[in-house]
Amino acid sequence: MSEALIQLERVTKVYGQGAAQTAALRDVSLAIARNEWLAIMGPSGHGKSTLLQLMGGLDRPTSGAIRLDGAELSALSPGRLAAIRARRIGFVFQFFNLLPHLTALENVQTALWFGGASRQNGRALALLYQVGLADKARSLPGELSGGQQQRVAIARALANEPDVLLLDEPTGNLDSAAEAELLALLDALHGSGRTIVMVTHNSVVAARAKRLVSVRDGRIEQDG
């Protein structure tokens, strides 16, 4: 395995205070190389999404270190961390999180704007073409199917050429046909060199990844 793109070292995440404390993650160490496709599975409430959020800088660990390409995320200022998220990390969520009043094209353009990219219109159209939705550029999210909305969300996540794509239950709201289309897209993205980390409850979806990590009670139960 090549040098790790993402490195977690003895990471613990505790929510609450005093007797109300809950440990979402406990002493987790994990290394993810460039161009890996990693699936994270486990029961609900056992730390999968927390692990993904920490990798992406959406949350900070209570203890331990998280590094992206050697830079420790928890040591960065809020402004610098926001810039890292905008430019180097692509997020895809179960519920799409598209802005309902913006077209598919405008949703992708918004991500480009946050990343400071120029020539937004051409780049956004190219990304929609990549995910098979160039003909839906002027459609609002409410005019698209669930699978189409998720592909727009992936185009948006790819806007600024991120180092890693983080997906939290990306097929959770999709039917079987849309799920198959999304997995084919992820196959192609991984084949082109993308690093993908995906949380899923679905063993069929997880089987498309090249490496599986199982999480239980906030700890890594299996890695293989």
mmCIF file of C-alpha atoms in Angstrom:
data_model
loop_
_atom_site.group_PDB
_atom_site.id
_atom_site.type_symbol
_atom_site.label_atom_id
_atom_site.label_comp_id
_atom_site.label_asym_id
_atom_site.label_seq_id
_atom_site.Cartn_x
_atom_site.Cartn_y
_atom_site.Cartn_z
ATOM 1 C CA MET A 1 0.000 0.000 0.000
ATOM 2 C CA SER A 2 1.285 3.476 -0.878
ATOM 3 C CA GLU A 3 1.725 6.279 1.635
ATOM 4 C CA ALA A 4 -1.585 7.039 3.348
ATOM 5 C CA LEU A 5 -3.736 9.861 2.024
ATOM 6 C CA ILE A 6 -5.841 9.762 5.208
ATOM 7 C CA GLN A 7 -4.343 8.673 8.525
ATOM 8 C CA LEU A 8 -6.230 8.322 11.816
ATOM 9 C CA GLU A 9 -4.107 7.699 14.883
ATOM 10 C CA ARG A 10 -5.809 6.587 18.112
ATOM 11 C CA VAL A 11 -8.860 8.752 17.482
ATOM 12 C CA THR A 12 -11.547 9.012 20.151
ATOM 13 C CA LYS A 13 -14.710 11.105 19.854
ATOM 14 C CA VAL A 14 -16.837 11.786 22.933
ATOM 15 C CA TYR A 15 -20.111 13.706 22.939
ATOM 16 C CA GLY A 16 -21.693 15.275 26.014
ATOM 17 C CA GLN A 17 -20.267 15.953 29.451
ATOM 18 C CA GLY A 18 -20.053 14.198 32.798
ATOM 19 C CA ALA A 19 -22.456 11.317 33.289
ATOM 20 C CA ALA A 20 -24.070 12.106 29.930
ATOM 21 C CA GLN A 21 -20.887 11.407 27.965
ATOM 22 C CA THR A 22 -21.134 9.031 25.025
ATOM 23 C CA ALA A 23 -18.086 7.718 23.184
ATOM 24 C CA ALA A 24 -18.927 7.527 19.471
ATOM 25 C CA LEU A 25 -15.419 6.333 18.566
ATOM 26 C CA ARG A 26 -12.808 4.697 20.794
ATOM 27 C CA ASP A 27 -9.090 4.645 20.006
ATOM 28 C CA VAL A 28 -9.497 4.145 16.246
ATOM 29 C CA SER A 29 -6.449 3.923 13.985
ATOM 30 C CA LEU A 30 -6.896 3.631 10.227
ATOM 31 C CA ALA A 31 -4.831 4.382 7.120
ATOM 32 C CA ILE A 32 -6.352 4.940 3.651
ATOM 33 C CA ALA A 33 -4.096 5.035 0.613
ATOM 34 C CA ARG A 34 -4.592 7.047 -2.555
ATOM 35 C CA ASN A 35 -6.934 5.421 -5.049
ATOM 36 C CA GLU A 36 -8.426 3.082 -2.445
ATOM 37 C CA TRP A 37 -12.099 2.267 -2.458
ATOM 38 C CA LEU A 38 -13.041 1.600 1.152
ATOM 39 C CA ALA A 39 -16.475 0.644 2.468
ATOM 40 C CA ILE A 40 -17.369 1.115 6.135
ATOM 41 C CA MET A 41 -20.134 -1.085 7.554
ATOM 42 C CA GLY A 42 -21.651 -1.694 10.980
ATOM 43 C CA PRO A 43 -24.882 -1.380 12.979
ATOM 44 C CA SER A 44 -26.661 1.953 13.262
ATOM 45 C CA GLY A 45 -25.338 4.183 16.019
ATOM 46 C CA HIS A 46 -21.941 2.476 16.280
ATOM 47 C CA GLY A 47 -19.790 5.292 14.869
ATOM 48 C CA LYS A 48 -19.682 4.898 11.077
ATOM 49 C CA SER A 49 -20.935 8.362 10.178
ATOM 50 C CA THR A 50 -18.898 9.948 12.963
ATOM 51 C CA LEU A 51 -15.806 8.320 11.497
ATOM 52 C CA LEU A 52 -16.617 9.741 8.052
ATOM 53 C CA GLN A 53 -17.306 13.224 9.443
ATOM 54 C CA LEU A 54 -13.993 13.248 11.282
ATOM 55 C CA MET A 55 -12.134 12.207 8.119
ATOM 56 C CA GLY A 56 -13.768 15.079 6.273
ATOM 57 C CA GLY A 57 -13.106 17.741 8.899
ATOM 58 C CA LEU A 58 -16.812 18.222 9.677
ATOM 59 C CA ASP A 59 -16.047 17.374 13.305
ATOM 60 C CA ARG A 60 -12.951 17.367 15.486
ATOM 61 C CA PRO A 61 -11.733 14.418 17.585
ATOM 62 C CA THR A 62 -11.709 14.542 21.358
ATOM 63 C CA SER A 63 -8.250 12.976 21.231
ATOM 64 C CA GLY A 64 -5.916 11.520 18.646
ATOM 65 C CA ALA A 65 -4.772 12.840 15.272
ATOM 66 C CA ILE A 66 -6.342 12.900 11.786
ATOM 67 C CA ARG A 67 -4.114 13.740 8.835
ATOM 68 C CA LEU A 68 -4.993 14.470 5.237
ATOM 69 C CA ASP A 69 -1.936 14.102 3.026
ATOM 70 C CA GLY A 70 0.246 14.746 6.079
ATOM 71 C CA ALA A 71 -1.605 17.850 7.350
ATOM 72 C CA GLU A 72 -3.252 17.395 10.752
ATOM 73 C CA LEU A 73 -6.859 18.560 10.393
ATOM 74 C CA SER A 74 -7.450 19.218 14.085
ATOM 75 C CA ALA A 75 -4.527 21.681 14.139
ATOM 76 C CA LEU A 76 -6.053 23.915 11.428
ATOM 77 C CA SER A 77 -7.999 27.120 12.069
ATOM 78 C CA PRO A 78 -11.727 27.043 11.205
ATOM 79 C CA GLY A 79 -11.091 29.125 8.085
ATOM 80 C CA ARG A 80 -8.270 26.926 6.856
ATOM 81 C CA LEU A 81 -10.281 23.787 7.590
ATOM 82 C CA ALA A 82 -13.233 25.177 5.594
ATOM 83 C CA ALA A 83 -10.894 25.824 2.665
ATOM 84 C CA ILE A 84 -9.581 22.254 2.855
ATOM 85 C CA ARG A 85 -13.139 20.890 2.824
ATOM 86 C CA ALA A 86 -14.108 23.044 -0.156
ATOM 87 C CA ARG A 87 -11.118 22.142 -2.309
ATOM 88 C CA ARG A 88 -9.789 18.745 -1.253
ATOM 89 C CA ILE A 89 -12.739 16.747 0.115
ATOM 90 C CA GLY A 90 -15.937 15.870 -1.768
ATOM 91 C CA PHE A 91 -19.016 14.956 0.293
ATOM 92 C CA VAL A 92 -22.063 12.956 -0.829
ATOM 93 C CA PHE A 93 -24.939 12.359 1.596
ATOM 94 C CA GLN A 94 -27.930 10.024 1.719
ATOM 95 C CA PHE A 95 -30.464 12.842 1.318
ATOM 96 C CA PHE A 96 -28.602 14.587 -1.556
ATOM 97 C CA ASN A 97 -28.566 18.038 0.156
ATOM 98 C CA LEU A 98 -29.098 19.870 -3.128
ATOM 99 C CA LEU A 99 -30.368 23.455 -2.954
ATOM 100 C CA PRO A 100 -33.993 23.080 -4.103
ATOM 101 C CA HIS A 101 -34.305 26.541 -5.691
ATOM 102 C CA LEU A 102 -31.202 26.078 -7.877
ATOM 103 C CA THR A 103 -30.938 24.042 -11.086
ATOM 104 C CA ALA A 104 -28.625 21.043 -11.365
ATOM 105 C CA LEU A 105 -26.106 23.260 -13.142
ATOM 106 C CA GLU A 106 -26.330 25.972 -10.481
ATOM 107 C CA ASN A 107 -25.878 23.427 -7.678
ATOM 108 C CA VAL A 108 -22.581 22.339 -9.219
ATOM 109 C CA GLN A 109 -21.575 25.947 -9.912
ATOM 110 C CA THR A 110 -22.084 26.771 -6.235
ATOM 111 C CA ALA A 111 -19.466 24.199 -5.237
ATOM 112 C CA LEU A 112 -17.068 25.655 -7.806
ATOM 113 C CA TRP A 113 -17.650 29.128 -6.416
ATOM 114 C CA PHE A 114 -16.862 27.970 -2.857
ATOM 115 C CA GLY A 115 -13.693 26.345 -4.157
ATOM 116 C CA GLY A 116 -12.609 29.541 -5.878
ATOM 117 C CA ALA A 117 -12.686 28.037 -9.383
ATOM 118 C CA SER A 118 -13.067 30.159 -12.482
ATOM 119 C CA ARG A 119 -14.921 29.347 -15.722
ATOM 120 C CA GLN A 120 -17.670 27.770 -13.655
ATOM 121 C CA ASN A 121 -20.256 27.245 -16.386
ATOM 122 C CA GLY A 122 -18.091 25.087 -18.640
ATOM 123 C CA ARG A 123 -16.675 23.031 -15.784
ATOM 124 C CA ALA A 124 -20.135 22.463 -14.272
ATOM 125 C CA LEU A 125 -21.555 21.311 -17.615
ATOM 126 C CA ALA A 126 -18.610 18.942 -18.089
ATOM 127 C CA LEU A 127 -19.247 17.396 -14.677
ATOM 128 C CA LEU A 128 -22.942 16.886 -15.417
ATOM 129 C CA TYR A 129 -21.930 15.246 -18.695
ATOM 130 C CA GLN A 130 -19.555 12.968 -16.760
ATOM 131 C CA VAL A 131 -22.403 11.710 -14.560
ATOM 132 C CA GLY A 132 -24.787 11.358 -17.523
ATOM 133 C CA LEU A 133 -26.992 14.366 -16.794
ATOM 134 C CA ALA A 134 -25.993 17.073 -19.274
ATOM 135 C CA ASP A 135 -29.595 17.094 -20.542
ATOM 136 C CA LYS A 136 -30.866 17.878 -17.019
ATOM 137 C CA ALA A 137 -28.668 20.950 -16.447
ATOM 138 C CA ARG A 138 -31.654 23.323 -16.285
ATOM 139 C CA SER A 139 -33.830 21.054 -14.128
ATOM 140 C CA LEU A 140 -34.568 21.775 -10.486
ATOM 141 C CA PRO A 141 -33.908 18.974 -7.956
ATOM 142 C CA GLY A 142 -37.650 18.431 -7.524
ATOM 143 C CA GLU A 143 -37.897 17.611 -11.231
ATOM 144 C CA LEU A 144 -35.286 14.846 -10.981
ATOM 145 C CA SER A 145 -35.518 11.269 -9.746
ATOM 146 C CA GLY A 146 -33.661 10.221 -6.593
ATOM 147 C CA GLY A 147 -30.916 8.578 -8.632
ATOM 148 C CA GLN A 148 -30.516 11.670 -10.793
ATOM 149 C CA GLN A 149 -30.325 13.913 -7.719
ATOM 150 C CA GLN A 150 -27.608 11.717 -6.258
ATOM 151 C CA ARG A 151 -25.609 11.902 -9.473
ATOM 152 C CA VAL A 152 -25.891 15.703 -9.393
ATOM 153 C CA ALA A 153 -24.622 15.516 -5.805
ATOM 154 C CA ILE A 154 -21.618 13.494 -7.010
ATOM 155 C CA ALA A 155 -20.944 16.014 -9.793
ATOM 156 C CA ARG A 156 -21.024 18.754 -7.151
ATOM 157 C CA ALA A 157 -18.675 16.770 -4.899
ATOM 158 C CA LEU A 158 -16.209 16.387 -7.792
ATOM 159 C CA ALA A 159 -16.310 20.080 -8.706
ATOM 160 C CA ASN A 160 -12.939 21.060 -7.255
ATOM 161 C CA GLU A 161 -11.016 17.856 -8.066
ATOM 162 C CA PRO A 162 -10.965 16.641 -4.440
ATOM 163 C CA ASP A 163 -8.341 14.253 -3.104
ATOM 164 C CA VAL A 164 -11.037 12.003 -1.651
ATOM 165 C CA LEU A 165 -14.763 11.401 -2.135
ATOM 166 C CA LEU A 166 -16.629 10.673 1.127
ATOM 167 C CA LEU A 167 -20.077 9.107 0.748
ATOM 168 C CA ASP A 168 -22.525 8.543 3.616
ATOM 169 C CA GLU A 169 -25.169 5.944 2.651
ATOM 170 C CA PRO A 170 -25.265 7.190 -0.967
ATOM 171 C CA THR A 171 -27.697 4.468 -2.098
ATOM 172 C CA GLY A 172 -29.928 4.600 0.986
ATOM 173 C CA ASN A 173 -32.800 6.373 -0.807
ATOM 174 C CA LEU A 174 -32.413 4.767 -4.233
ATOM 175 C CA ASP A 175 -34.264 1.940 -5.938
ATOM 176 C CA SER A 176 -32.364 -1.011 -7.381
ATOM 177 C CA ALA A 177 -31.973 0.464 -10.867
ATOM 178 C CA ALA A 178 -30.695 3.813 -9.573
ATOM 179 C CA GLU A 179 -28.388 1.983 -7.162
ATOM 180 C CA ALA A 180 -26.869 0.004 -10.031
ATOM 181 C CA GLU A 181 -26.315 3.209 -12.036
ATOM 182 C CA LEU A 182 -24.638 4.892 -9.080
ATOM 183 C CA LEU A 183 -22.363 1.924 -8.422
ATOM 184 C CA ALA A 184 -21.338 1.851 -12.084
ATOM 185 C CA LEU A 185 -20.444 5.538 -11.793
ATOM 186 C CA LEU A 186 -18.392 4.869 -8.652
ATOM 187 C CA ASP A 187 -16.625 2.004 -10.456
ATOM 188 C CA ALA A 188 -15.671 4.424 -13.233
ATOM 189 C CA LEU A 189 -14.527 7.117 -10.795
ATOM 190 C CA HIS A 190 -12.355 4.663 -8.900
ATOM 191 C CA GLY A 191 -10.966 3.353 -12.174
ATOM 192 C CA SER A 192 -9.935 6.890 -13.094
ATOM 193 C CA GLY A 193 -7.922 7.215 -9.869
ATOM 194 C CA ARG A 194 -10.420 8.583 -7.340
ATOM 195 C CA THR A 195 -10.072 7.729 -3.661
ATOM 196 C CA ILE A 196 -13.492 6.695 -2.330
ATOM 197 C CA VAL A 197 -14.622 6.113 1.254
ATOM 198 C CA MET A 198 -18.241 5.000 1.603
ATOM 199 C CA VAL A 199 -20.453 4.268 4.599
ATOM 200 C CA THR A 200 -23.220 1.773 3.827
ATOM 201 C CA HIS A 201 -25.585 -0.713 5.488
ATOM 202 C CA ASN A 202 -25.947 -2.605 2.223
ATOM 203 C CA SER A 203 -23.653 -5.615 1.850
ATOM 204 C CA VAL A 204 -24.222 -5.698 -1.936
ATOM 205 C CA VAL A 205 -23.087 -2.083 -2.200
ATOM 206 C CA ALA A 206 -20.124 -2.719 0.113
ATOM 207 C CA ALA A 207 -19.042 -5.656 -2.043
ATOM 208 C CA ARG A 208 -18.202 -3.247 -4.874
ATOM 209 C CA ALA A 209 -15.462 -1.685 -2.732
ATOM 210 C CA LYS A 210 -11.956 -3.128 -2.665
ATOM 211 C CA ARG A 211 -11.595 -3.031 1.116
ATOM 212 C CA LEU A 212 -14.137 -3.408 3.926
ATOM 213 C CA VAL A 213 -13.891 -2.014 7.450
ATOM 214 C CA SER A 214 -16.471 -3.103 10.032
ATOM 215 C CA VAL A 215 -17.244 -0.802 12.967
ATOM 216 C CA ARG A 216 -18.950 -1.879 16.181
ATOM 217 C CA ASP A 217 -19.267 -0.038 19.509
ATOM 218 C CA GLY A 218 -17.052 2.742 18.201
ATOM 219 C CA ARG A 219 -14.127 0.453 17.392
ATOM 220 C CA ILE A 220 -12.846 -1.170 14.222
ATOM 221 C CA GLU A 221 -13.975 -4.772 14.479
ATOM 222 C CA GLN A 222 -12.570 -6.001 11.178
ATOM 223 C CA ASP A 223 -10.376 -4.590 8.417
ATOM 224 C CA GLY A 224 -9.873 -6.699 5.345
#
